[in-house]
Amino acid sequence: MDGIVELQRQLIDYTASLFHEGFLDEQFNQLQQLEDENNPGFVVEVVTLFFEDADRLLNELTKALGQPSVDFKSLDAHVHQLKGSSSSIGAHRIHRVCISFRNSCEEQNVEGCLKNLQQVKHEYSLVKDRLETLFRVRG
Amino acid sequence: MANNKISALIVDDDSIIRKIHKTMLERLFNIEAETVKDGKEAVELCRSGANFDIIFMDREMPIMDGAEATKQLRAMGVKSTIVGITTRAGGEDREEFLAAGSNHCFEKPLDRAKVEVVLREHKKFTI
């Protein structure tokens, strides 16, 4: 019994730390509220969709920025998608970088875009790691 | 006995957003929601005779954007409550949506509080 209580406490602490560090925001809470015994895997399902989507978009962005002549319109469209989906699951830090990224696209600033892409990849790997840990603990 | 459930259409090119918004409407508000992925599909669906109490319309979509779709729906005589949803905090999108004929415009993502605002107004219409 003690083991379960301890585990629950760790889960609450870990989740709270993700909010404190700005990885997640209120929107993630909204998703958790949609989960219940009839819909138990909802959060994991949605976040998994997000990971698949993000992997694809990051590939597209990397390819687009590797072209001799960068298509900023197409770049912006991909960043817009990532911005939207990250905000919808509460991935706060990714969302913030995407806002800068869109500005770089608007300015047609290749250096800025490359920097933003690195930042997005970095934030993505951090939050992915933390969410995967969270799901391992909560089930 | 008439079905008193509110019917909704979610128009958004992002599959994650469609899934989240649909689940939220159904779980929190018992609203049945259909989904399409572009403004053009929404217009065609309504043109084919489908009726919705509320249409949640994303702004940026590849083939036909939300403001254009809203304009076309109003021109067709669609009386549904149209809720524009935009990713940009600035006023331009909002003005464009309202000018096109939408009833509301909110910033993405949709959440419980925003839906409640829409429903409070909607209930007024139907009473």
mmCIF file of C-alpha atoms in Angstrom, chain B residues 5-10 18 21-23 25-26 30-35 52 54 56:
data_model
loop_
_atom_site.group_PDB
_atom_site.id
_atom_site.type_symbol
_atom_site.label_atom_id
_atom_site.label_comp_id
_atom_site.label_asym_id
_atom_site.label_seq_id
_atom_site.Cartn_x
_atom_site.Cartn_y
_atom_site.Cartn_z
ATOM 1 C CA LYS B 5 -28.539 17.359 -28.754
ATOM 2 C CA ILE B 6 -26.700 20.292 -30.225
ATOM 3 C CA SER B 7 -24.968 19.431 -33.501
ATOM 4 C CA ALA B 8 -21.573 20.825 -34.405
ATOM 5 C CA LEU B 9 -19.122 20.833 -37.282
ATOM 6 C CA ILE B 10 -15.391 21.170 -36.641
ATOM 7 C CA ARG B 18 -9.959 17.881 -34.777
ATOM 8 C CA HIS B 21 -12.023 19.501 -30.093
ATOM 9 C CA LYS B 22 -14.382 16.679 -31.047
ATOM 10 C CA THR B 23 -13.652 14.787 -27.833
ATOM 11 C CA LEU B 25 -17.412 18.791 -27.245
ATOM 12 C CA GLU B 26 -18.710 15.259 -26.813
ATOM 13 C CA ASN B 30 -22.666 16.149 -24.967
ATOM 14 C CA ILE B 31 -22.442 17.849 -28.377
ATOM 15 C CA GLU B 32 -22.240 15.580 -31.408
ATOM 16 C CA ALA B 33 -19.491 16.824 -33.684
ATOM 17 C CA GLU B 34 -18.650 16.009 -37.273
ATOM 18 C CA THR B 35 -15.258 16.982 -38.608
ATOM 19 C CA PHE B 52 -25.343 22.238 -37.890
ATOM 20 C CA ILE B 54 -22.596 25.440 -34.414
ATOM 21 C CA PHE B 56 -16.148 25.796 -35.335
#
